[in-house]
Short mmCIF file of C-alpha atoms and ligand atoms in Angstrom, two decimals:
data_model
loop_
_atom_site.label_atom_id
_atom_site.label_comp_id
_atom_site.label_asym_id
_atom_site.label_seq_id
_atom_site.Cartn_x
_atom_site.Cartn_y
_atom_site.Cartn_z
CA GLY D 1 84.61 -40.90 250.61
CA SER D 2 87.08 -38.07 250.20
CA ASN D 3 86.87 -35.39 247.55
CA GLN D 4 87.59 -36.25 243.93
CA MET D 5 89.35 -32.88 243.35
CA TRP D 6 91.63 -32.82 246.42
CA GLY D 7 91.26 -36.38 247.75
CA GLY D 8 95.03 -36.90 247.67
CA ARG D 9 95.52 -34.88 250.83
CA PHE D 10 92.32 -36.01 252.60
CA ALA D 11 91.50 -39.30 254.27
CA SER D 12 87.82 -38.61 254.89
CA GLY D 13 85.02 -36.48 253.45
CA PRO D 14 83.40 -33.40 255.01
CA ALA D 15 80.80 -33.35 257.77
CA ALA D 16 77.29 -32.87 256.45
CA ILE D 17 77.15 -29.39 257.95
CA MET D 18 80.53 -28.54 256.40
CA GLU D 19 79.16 -29.52 253.03
CA GLU D 20 76.13 -27.35 253.63
CA ILE D 21 77.98 -24.22 254.70
CA ASN D 22 80.61 -24.68 252.00
CA ALA D 23 78.35 -25.18 248.99
CA SER D 24 77.48 -22.30 246.67
CA ILE D 25 75.98 -24.33 243.83
CA GLY D 26 72.47 -23.33 244.96
CA TYR D 27 73.10 -19.85 243.61
CA ASP D 28 76.34 -19.79 241.60
CA ARG D 29 74.80 -22.15 239.03
CA LYS D 30 73.57 -18.90 237.49
CA LEU D 31 77.17 -18.42 236.31
CA TYR D 32 77.23 -21.55 234.15
CA ARG D 33 77.37 -19.68 230.86
CA GLN D 34 80.24 -17.44 231.93
CA ASP D 35 82.05 -20.47 233.39
CA ILE D 36 81.81 -22.45 230.18
CA GLU D 37 82.69 -19.51 227.96
CA GLY D 38 85.73 -18.77 230.13
CA SER D 39 86.83 -22.42 230.06
CA ILE D 40 86.56 -22.59 226.27
CA ALA D 41 88.75 -19.48 225.93
CA HIS D 42 91.22 -20.92 228.44
CA ALA D 43 91.45 -24.32 226.70
CA THR D 44 91.87 -22.62 223.31
CA MET D 45 94.72 -20.51 224.67
CA LEU D 46 96.38 -23.52 226.38
CA ALA D 47 96.47 -25.34 223.04
CA ASP D 48 97.72 -22.28 221.14
CA CYS D 49 100.55 -22.01 223.67
CA ASP D 50 101.35 -25.73 223.32
CA ILE D 51 100.42 -26.42 226.94
CA ILE D 52 97.75 -28.97 225.96
CA SER D 53 97.30 -30.82 222.67
CA ALA D 54 94.88 -29.79 219.95
CA GLY D 55 93.12 -33.13 220.38
CA ASP D 56 92.51 -32.56 224.09
CA ARG D 57 91.36 -29.00 223.37
CA ASP D 58 88.77 -30.27 220.92
CA LYS D 59 87.50 -32.87 223.36
CA ILE D 60 87.29 -30.26 226.11
CA ILE D 61 85.42 -27.75 223.96
CA HIS D 62 83.03 -30.34 222.65
CA GLY D 63 82.36 -31.57 226.19
CA LEU D 64 81.79 -28.04 227.49
CA ASN D 65 79.31 -27.32 224.70
CA THR D 66 77.46 -30.52 225.57
CA ILE D 67 77.31 -29.46 229.22
CA ARG D 68 75.89 -26.07 228.27
CA SER D 69 73.14 -27.78 226.28
CA GLU D 70 72.44 -30.15 229.17
CA ILE D 71 72.10 -27.28 231.62
CA GLU D 72 69.91 -25.28 229.26
CA ALA D 73 67.69 -28.29 228.64
CA GLY D 74 67.29 -28.77 232.41
CA ASP D 75 69.12 -32.08 232.04
CA PHE D 76 72.05 -31.42 234.34
CA ASN D 77 72.33 -32.97 237.74
CA PHE D 78 73.79 -30.28 240.01
CA SER D 79 75.45 -31.80 243.04
CA ARG D 80 76.01 -30.09 246.36
CA LYS D 81 78.88 -32.45 247.09
CA LEU D 82 80.67 -30.76 244.20
CA GLU D 83 80.37 -27.43 246.00
CA ASP D 84 80.11 -24.91 243.19
CA ILE D 85 79.47 -24.39 239.49
CA HIS D 86 83.15 -24.72 238.59
CA MET D 87 83.54 -28.21 240.07
CA ASN D 88 80.12 -29.35 238.88
CA VAL D 89 81.07 -28.50 235.31
CA GLU D 90 84.53 -30.03 235.56
CA ALA D 91 83.24 -33.27 237.12
CA ARG D 92 80.68 -33.66 234.35
CA LEU D 93 83.35 -32.92 231.77
CA SER D 94 85.39 -35.76 233.14
CA GLU D 95 82.40 -38.10 232.88
CA LEU D 96 81.92 -37.04 229.30
CA ILE D 97 85.49 -37.02 227.93
CA GLY D 98 87.63 -38.88 230.45
CA PRO D 99 91.23 -37.93 231.36
CA ALA D 100 91.48 -34.97 228.94
CA ALA D 101 89.11 -33.11 231.28
CA GLY D 102 91.84 -33.12 233.89
CA ARG D 103 94.01 -30.89 231.68
CA LEU D 104 91.55 -27.98 231.56
CA HIS D 105 92.53 -26.67 234.98
CA THR D 106 96.21 -26.33 234.02
CA ALA D 107 97.50 -22.81 234.80
CA ARG D 108 94.20 -21.91 236.43
CA SER D 109 92.69 -21.81 239.92
CA ARG D 110 89.11 -21.49 240.99
CA ASN D 111 90.20 -18.13 242.36
CA ASP D 112 90.83 -16.55 238.97
CA GLN D 113 88.04 -18.67 237.49
CA VAL D 114 85.40 -17.32 239.87
CA ALA D 115 86.77 -13.79 239.54
CA LEU D 116 86.34 -14.13 235.78
CA ASP D 117 82.86 -15.63 235.85
CA PHE D 118 81.56 -13.11 238.33
CA ARG D 119 83.13 -10.17 236.52
CA MET D 120 81.53 -11.27 233.27
CA TRP D 121 78.20 -11.53 235.08
CA ALA D 122 78.60 -8.05 236.57
CA ARG D 123 79.57 -6.70 233.17
CA GLY D 124 76.38 -8.12 231.67
CA GLU D 125 74.22 -6.60 234.41
CA THR D 126 75.93 -3.23 234.06
CA GLU D 127 75.29 -3.30 230.31
CA LYS D 128 71.63 -4.11 231.01
CA ALA D 129 71.40 -1.17 233.40
CA VAL D 130 72.82 1.12 230.70
CA GLY D 131 70.12 0.01 228.24
CA LEU D 132 67.31 0.29 230.78
CA LEU D 133 68.45 3.75 231.85
CA GLN D 134 68.50 4.88 228.23
CA SER D 135 64.88 3.72 227.85
CA LEU D 136 63.80 5.48 231.04
CA ILE D 137 65.47 8.71 229.96
CA ALA D 138 63.82 8.44 226.54
CA ALA D 139 60.41 8.04 228.24
CA PHE D 140 61.06 11.17 230.29
CA LEU D 141 62.23 13.16 227.25
CA ALA D 142 58.97 12.36 225.48
CA ARG D 143 56.91 13.52 228.49
CA ALA D 144 59.04 16.63 228.89
CA GLU D 145 58.53 17.57 225.25
CA GLU D 146 54.75 17.12 225.55
CA HIS D 147 54.67 19.19 228.73
CA ALA D 148 57.33 21.83 228.20
CA LYS D 149 54.66 24.49 228.88
CA THR D 150 52.44 22.68 231.40
CA VAL D 151 52.59 24.67 234.63
CA MET D 152 52.71 22.95 238.01
CA PRO D 153 53.73 24.07 241.47
CA GLY D 154 57.40 23.68 242.30
CA PHE D 155 57.95 22.70 245.91
CA THR D 156 60.45 23.21 248.66
CA HIS D 157 59.69 21.51 251.99
CA LEU D 158 56.74 20.07 250.01
CA GLN D 159 55.23 23.56 250.35
CA THR D 160 54.29 25.47 247.19
CA ALA D 161 57.32 27.52 246.23
CA GLN D 162 57.26 28.87 242.65
CA PRO D 163 55.51 27.80 239.46
CA VAL D 164 57.59 25.46 237.30
CA THR D 165 56.76 23.42 234.23
CA PHE D 166 56.11 19.69 234.35
CA GLY D 167 58.61 19.40 231.50
CA HIS D 168 61.26 21.00 233.69
CA HIS D 169 60.45 18.64 236.55
CA CYS D 170 60.78 15.68 234.15
CA MET D 171 64.14 17.02 233.01
CA ALA D 172 65.35 17.05 236.62
CA TYR D 173 64.95 13.28 236.55
CA VAL D 174 66.68 13.11 233.19
CA GLU D 175 69.71 14.76 234.82
CA MET D 176 69.62 12.28 237.71
CA PHE D 177 69.24 9.19 235.54
CA GLY D 178 71.78 10.65 233.13
CA ARG D 179 74.35 10.69 235.94
CA ASP D 180 73.39 7.10 236.78
CA LEU D 181 73.94 6.18 233.16
CA SER D 182 77.40 7.70 233.14
CA ARG D 183 78.28 6.03 236.46
CA MET D 184 77.33 2.68 234.95
CA GLU D 185 79.41 3.43 231.86
CA ASP D 186 82.36 4.44 234.04
CA CYS D 187 82.32 1.28 236.11
CA LEU D 188 81.88 -0.79 232.97
CA ALA D 189 85.13 0.66 231.62
CA ARG D 190 86.98 0.02 234.88
CA MET D 191 85.75 -3.54 235.37
CA ASN D 192 86.53 -4.66 231.84
CA GLU D 193 89.92 -6.27 232.57
CA CYS D 194 90.40 -10.02 232.49
CA PRO D 195 91.33 -11.92 235.70
CA LEU D 196 92.16 -15.19 233.96
CA GLY D 197 95.81 -16.18 234.44
CA ALA D 198 96.17 -14.75 237.95
CA ALA D 199 95.71 -18.38 239.01
CA ALA D 200 95.54 -18.94 242.79
CA LEU D 201 97.19 -15.59 243.58
CA ALA D 202 100.76 -15.57 242.27
CA GLY D 203 100.34 -16.15 238.55
CA THR D 204 101.59 -19.32 236.86
CA GLY D 205 104.80 -20.89 235.62
CA PHE D 206 103.13 -22.10 232.41
CA PRO D 207 103.79 -19.98 229.31
CA ILE D 208 100.20 -18.73 228.99
CA ASP D 209 98.99 -15.81 226.88
CA ARG D 210 96.76 -13.65 229.05
CA SER D 211 96.11 -11.15 226.29
CA GLN D 212 94.63 -13.87 224.13
CA THR D 213 92.04 -14.96 226.70
CA ALA D 214 91.32 -11.33 227.59
CA SER D 215 90.47 -10.39 224.03
CA ALA D 216 88.61 -13.65 223.33
CA LEU D 217 86.31 -12.79 226.25
CA GLY D 218 85.76 -9.18 225.23
CA PHE D 219 88.04 -7.53 227.80
CA THR D 220 90.31 -4.60 227.00
CA GLY D 221 93.27 -6.54 228.41
CA PRO D 222 94.45 -8.62 231.37
CA THR D 223 94.50 -7.31 234.95
CA ARG D 224 97.98 -6.23 236.05
CA ASN D 225 98.44 -7.68 239.55
CA SER D 226 97.61 -11.30 240.30
CA ILE D 227 97.17 -10.77 244.05
CA ASP D 228 94.75 -7.89 243.54
CA THR D 229 92.95 -9.80 240.81
CA VAL D 230 91.80 -12.68 243.00
CA SER D 231 91.00 -10.51 246.02
CA ASP D 232 89.24 -7.65 244.22
CA ARG D 233 85.48 -7.29 244.15
CA ASP D 234 85.41 -3.57 243.36
CA PHE D 235 83.59 -4.29 240.12
CA ALA D 236 80.67 -5.71 242.09
CA LEU D 237 80.81 -2.95 244.70
CA GLU D 238 80.93 -0.21 242.10
CA TYR D 239 78.02 -1.69 240.20
CA MET D 240 76.00 -1.92 243.40
CA ALA D 241 76.98 1.59 244.49
CA ALA D 242 75.81 2.92 241.14
CA ALA D 243 72.69 0.75 241.48
CA SER D 244 72.00 2.14 244.96
CA ILE D 245 72.26 5.74 243.83
CA CYS D 246 70.07 4.97 240.83
CA ALA D 247 67.54 3.20 243.06
CA THR D 248 67.53 6.23 245.34
CA HIS D 249 66.50 8.35 242.37
CA LEU D 250 63.84 5.82 241.41
CA SER D 251 62.56 5.85 244.97
CA ARG D 252 62.24 9.64 245.10
CA LEU D 253 60.32 9.53 241.83
CA ALA D 254 58.17 6.69 243.17
CA GLU D 255 57.39 8.81 246.23
CA GLU D 256 56.37 11.72 244.01
CA ILE D 257 54.13 9.46 241.94
CA VAL D 258 52.49 8.17 245.12
CA ILE D 259 51.83 11.75 246.25
CA TRP D 260 50.79 13.07 242.82
CA SER D 261 48.30 10.26 242.24
CA THR D 262 46.34 10.84 245.48
CA PRO D 263 42.89 12.38 244.97
CA GLN D 264 44.14 15.28 247.13
CA PHE D 265 46.86 16.17 244.59
CA GLY D 266 45.39 14.64 241.46
CA PHE D 267 48.37 15.72 239.32
CA VAL D 268 48.65 12.38 237.53
CA THR D 269 46.52 9.32 236.95
CA LEU D 270 48.33 6.02 236.69
CA SER D 271 47.28 3.73 233.88
CA ASP D 272 45.30 0.63 234.81
CA ALA D 273 48.30 -1.34 233.64
CA PHE D 274 50.42 0.05 236.47
CA SER D 275 47.99 0.15 239.36
CA THR D 276 45.95 -2.24 241.45
CA GLY D 277 42.50 -2.19 243.01
CA SER D 278 41.36 -2.95 246.52
CA SER D 279 39.60 -6.14 247.52
CA ILE D 280 37.24 -4.17 249.75
CA MET D 281 37.12 -0.53 248.61
CA PRO D 282 35.71 -0.36 245.08
CA GLN D 283 36.85 3.23 244.44
CA LYS D 284 40.55 2.53 245.00
CA LYS D 285 43.33 2.67 242.45
CA ASN D 286 46.60 2.04 244.23
CA PRO D 287 50.11 2.91 243.03
CA ASP D 288 51.56 -0.48 244.03
CA ALA D 289 54.26 -0.48 241.37
CA ALA D 290 55.59 2.87 242.60
CA GLU D 291 55.50 1.65 246.19
CA LEU D 292 57.39 -1.51 245.28
CA VAL D 293 60.02 0.50 243.42
CA ARG D 294 60.42 2.55 246.61
CA ALA D 295 60.81 -0.66 248.62
CA LYS D 296 63.24 -2.34 246.21
CA THR D 297 65.57 0.55 246.95
CA GLY D 298 65.84 -0.69 250.53
CA ARG D 299 66.89 -4.11 249.30
CA ILE D 300 69.44 -2.73 246.87
CA ASN D 301 71.01 -0.48 249.51
CA GLY D 302 71.13 -3.50 251.84
CA ASP D 303 72.87 -5.57 249.18
CA LEU D 304 75.60 -2.94 248.80
CA ILE D 305 76.16 -2.74 252.55
CA ALA D 306 76.21 -6.55 252.79
CA LEU D 307 79.11 -6.90 250.34
CA LEU D 308 81.01 -3.89 251.69
CA THR D 309 80.80 -5.52 255.10
CA VAL D 310 81.92 -8.94 253.82
CA MET D 311 84.98 -7.37 252.18
CA LYS D 312 86.10 -4.90 254.82
CA GLY D 313 88.15 -7.24 257.00
CA LEU D 314 89.71 -9.54 254.43
CA PRO D 315 93.48 -9.85 254.21
CA LEU D 316 94.89 -10.35 250.70
CA ALA D 317 94.37 -12.43 248.67
CA TYR D 318 91.34 -14.77 248.34
CA SER D 319 89.30 -15.80 251.38
CA LYS D 320 86.23 -18.00 251.27
CA ASP D 321 84.20 -15.09 252.64
CA MET D 322 84.24 -13.86 249.07
CA GLN D 323 81.92 -16.66 248.04
CA GLU D 324 79.24 -14.58 249.79
CA ASP D 325 79.63 -11.87 247.15
CA LYS D 326 77.25 -13.30 244.62
CA GLU D 327 73.77 -13.29 246.10
CA ALA D 328 73.99 -9.58 246.91
CA VAL D 329 74.74 -8.75 243.28
CA PHE D 330 72.13 -11.20 241.97
CA ASP D 331 69.49 -9.64 244.20
CA ALA D 332 70.52 -6.05 243.50
CA SER D 333 70.57 -6.51 239.74
CA GLU D 334 67.25 -8.31 239.63
CA SER D 335 65.65 -5.63 241.80
CA LEU D 336 67.17 -2.74 239.87
CA GLU D 337 66.20 -4.12 236.48
CA LEU D 338 62.60 -4.67 237.60
CA ALA D 339 62.41 -1.22 239.15
CA LEU D 340 63.82 0.51 236.06
CA ALA D 341 61.47 -1.33 233.72
CA ALA D 342 58.41 -0.72 235.91
CA MET D 343 59.25 2.97 236.23
CA THR D 344 59.72 3.33 232.47
CA GLY D 345 56.28 1.79 232.00
CA MET D 346 54.68 4.07 234.60
CA VAL D 347 56.24 7.25 233.26
CA GLY D 348 55.29 6.46 229.69
CA ASP D 349 51.71 5.54 230.60
CA LEU D 350 50.62 8.04 233.20
CA THR D 351 48.07 10.72 232.39
CA VAL D 352 49.10 14.25 233.29
CA ASN D 353 46.22 16.31 234.67
CA ALA D 354 47.35 19.72 233.48
CA LYS D 355 44.28 21.49 234.89
CA ALA D 356 44.85 20.25 238.42
CA MET D 357 48.54 21.10 238.17
CA LYS D 358 47.80 24.64 237.00
CA LYS D 359 45.23 25.21 239.72
CA ALA D 360 47.65 24.04 242.37
CA ALA D 361 50.42 26.13 240.82
CA GLY D 362 48.40 29.28 241.49
CA SER D 363 47.47 28.47 245.06
CA GLY D 364 49.73 29.27 247.97
CA TYR D 365 50.79 32.70 246.54
CA SER D 366 53.37 31.03 244.35
CA THR D 367 54.03 34.20 242.33
CA ALA D 368 55.00 36.30 245.37
CA THR D 369 58.66 36.20 244.26
CA ASP D 370 57.58 37.58 240.88
CA LEU D 371 55.93 40.53 242.60
CA ALA D 372 59.08 41.19 244.63
CA ASP D 373 61.23 40.92 241.48
CA TRP D 374 58.91 43.38 239.68
CA LEU D 375 59.35 45.91 242.51
CA VAL D 376 63.13 45.57 242.20
CA ARG D 377 63.15 45.79 238.40
CA GLU D 378 60.52 48.47 237.77
CA LEU D 379 60.78 50.66 240.88
CA GLY D 380 64.43 50.14 241.79
CA ILE D 381 63.54 49.03 245.31
CA PRO D 382 66.24 46.93 247.08
CA PHE D 383 65.25 43.23 247.11
CA ARG D 384 65.03 43.02 250.90
CA GLU D 385 62.54 45.89 251.01
CA ALA D 386 60.62 44.42 248.05
CA HIS D 387 60.41 41.15 249.98
CA HIS D 388 58.81 43.03 252.87
CA VAL D 389 56.32 44.92 250.67
CA THR D 390 55.34 41.66 248.98
CA GLY D 391 54.89 39.98 252.34
CA ARG D 392 52.35 42.66 253.22
CA ALA D 393 50.56 42.13 249.89
CA VAL D 394 50.34 38.39 250.65
CA ALA D 395 48.94 39.20 254.10
CA VAL D 396 46.21 41.40 252.54
CA ALA D 397 45.39 38.64 250.02
CA VAL D 398 45.19 36.06 252.83
CA GLU D 399 42.89 38.38 254.76
CA LYS D 400 40.61 38.93 251.74
CA GLY D 401 40.76 35.25 250.83
CA VAL D 402 41.91 35.91 247.22
CA ALA D 403 44.87 35.03 245.03
CA LEU D 404 47.66 37.56 244.64
CA GLU D 405 46.67 38.57 241.10
CA LYS D 406 43.08 39.13 242.30
CA LEU D 407 44.11 42.01 244.58
CA THR D 408 42.98 45.39 243.21
CA LEU D 409 45.42 48.07 242.16
CA GLU D 410 44.12 50.11 245.14
CA ASP D 411 44.96 47.21 247.48
CA LEU D 412 48.51 47.16 246.12
CA GLN D 413 48.93 50.93 246.08
CA SER D 414 47.86 51.10 249.71
CA ILE D 415 50.94 49.00 250.41
CA HIS D 416 53.25 50.83 248.02
CA PRO D 417 51.96 53.92 246.14
CA ARG D 418 54.28 53.59 243.13
CA ILE D 419 52.89 50.18 242.04
CA THR D 420 51.21 50.39 238.60
CA ASP D 421 48.84 47.99 236.85
CA SER D 422 51.70 46.63 234.72
CA VAL D 423 52.43 44.47 237.77
CA PHE D 424 49.50 42.22 236.83
CA GLY D 425 51.49 41.13 233.80
CA VAL D 426 53.87 39.10 236.00
CA LEU D 427 51.48 37.60 238.53
CA THR D 428 50.03 34.69 236.53
CA VAL D 429 51.66 31.30 236.82
CA GLU D 430 52.37 31.07 233.07
CA LYS D 431 54.13 34.45 233.03
CA SER D 432 56.04 33.50 236.12
CA ALA D 433 57.34 30.26 234.61
CA ALA D 434 58.02 31.84 231.21
CA SER D 435 60.08 34.61 232.83
CA ARG D 436 62.67 32.20 234.31
CA LYS D 437 64.85 32.06 231.23
CA SER D 438 68.20 31.78 232.98
CA PHE D 439 70.27 28.83 231.76
CA GLY D 440 68.77 25.69 233.31
CA GLY D 441 65.65 27.59 234.38
CA THR D 442 62.03 26.54 234.06
CA ALA D 443 60.98 28.67 231.05
CA PRO D 444 59.61 26.46 228.23
CA GLN D 445 62.33 27.60 225.82
CA GLU D 446 65.02 26.57 228.35
CA VAL D 447 63.35 23.23 228.92
CA ARG D 448 63.37 22.66 225.16
CA ARG D 449 67.05 23.56 225.04
CA GLN D 450 67.80 20.89 227.68
CA ILE D 451 65.69 18.34 225.81
CA ARG D 452 67.74 18.98 222.66
CA PHE D 453 70.97 18.52 224.65
CA TRP D 454 69.88 15.14 226.04
CA LYS D 455 68.52 13.86 222.75
CA LYS D 456 71.88 14.56 221.18
CA ARG D 457 73.71 12.96 224.10
CA LEU D 458 71.59 9.82 224.02
CA GLY D 459 71.95 9.57 220.28
CA ALA D 460 75.71 9.78 220.63
CA SER D 461 76.18 7.32 223.51
N1 LIG Z 501 82.88 -21.11 245.00
C1 LIG Z 501 84.05 -20.32 245.26
C2 LIG Z 501 83.66 -18.85 245.31
O1 LIG Z 501 82.61 -18.53 244.90
C3 LIG Z 501 85.07 -20.54 244.20
C4 LIG Z 501 86.47 -20.22 244.61
C5 LIG Z 501 86.99 -21.22 245.53
N2 LIG Z 501 88.36 -21.02 245.80
C6 LIG Z 501 88.98 -21.54 246.87
N3 LIG Z 501 90.20 -21.23 247.05
N4 LIG Z 501 88.33 -22.33 247.68
O2 LIG Z 501 84.39 -18.02 245.80
#
């Protein structure tokens, strides 16, 4: 038979394959709560504006609450013939309360309805991301505080560069996840406008009150342009863009954890709770959670590109292409939330092997820059010449097979006669790290200053 919603215009029903390509109920059923909440606010407003009667409003609200309980009890029969969550709910409402159900869709279209439901969903996921990021940052702040003085090698090109502190390295991630947090907060503020009342695309002739529904649903106010409202998915794109950047940070951290936890590096040991064993090699402890975080990033990036690509050719206003917006966001949010939670667990649980870090920090002549700086500061030698002198000192150390600070004063004086034994005061990794007191530098006191800043910021947000 023809459709119960638009059967007036249609003599026959859809082909089976049409029904299959057209249906979104398989995934948009996730939006049932937003759909029902939005409909209750809409019905309440319609009655307040004398567009429907108080009696019909009460029947509608009662019916919608019943439907929510049915869905939550697993007692709801979702039908693909009814295409999507909006029509499934409305059809059931009509079974439950009869003709009054037909008044709910007054001054509304599925176009503003779906824009509302999906925006409320995205808002919820963005709020979750904010909370999860705050927990991850808190986990890092705790590790940074513990390890403000723990020396490790800093790398460029993954080659030993200069000694840094593990606390400082942790605080680098705090900056990254802090930017993610503020991106999420920014897009939350921008997306928090209510689409309801845009109707199909042109608004409505009924005397509705858009501010009422907006505030009932926790929005700052109604959207301003009805055409934009039903064709806009920026809220989803922005959330996924922020999610992709955040996932990129998680993935870089995951990569570092994979490297650090190898026996060759041995900088950290993952807790049993966040690693797996091997079915054949009894000695193995694998960083699977970190690897999966790294992989989830690929999915999340793909989700962003998928929706950008769906949207890029669409004329205003609504096109059915936009029904393909949801799965990308569902997948991205599920992946991001898992990755954030797993990373928070890993960071909080991992054991820092300070001895291995310190040993590695001293290898690879990591304090060569400190020697060059000493020559500049104490002897007034231009930096370029000091760089050259230090290069020769490194060459002698390489030849003798010793660390820089194990060269004798004679060794050093044979390279430059004015070097004195006070130079040995700057060649240890601790002294090197402690000397870098410039704002944002790796010295423990600077790291502690940054920790104080972030604790205050988190407390305030
Ligand atoms: N299921 C649809 C979606 O997700 C609802 C909107 C349908 N609107 C329309 N004009 N056919 O986009």
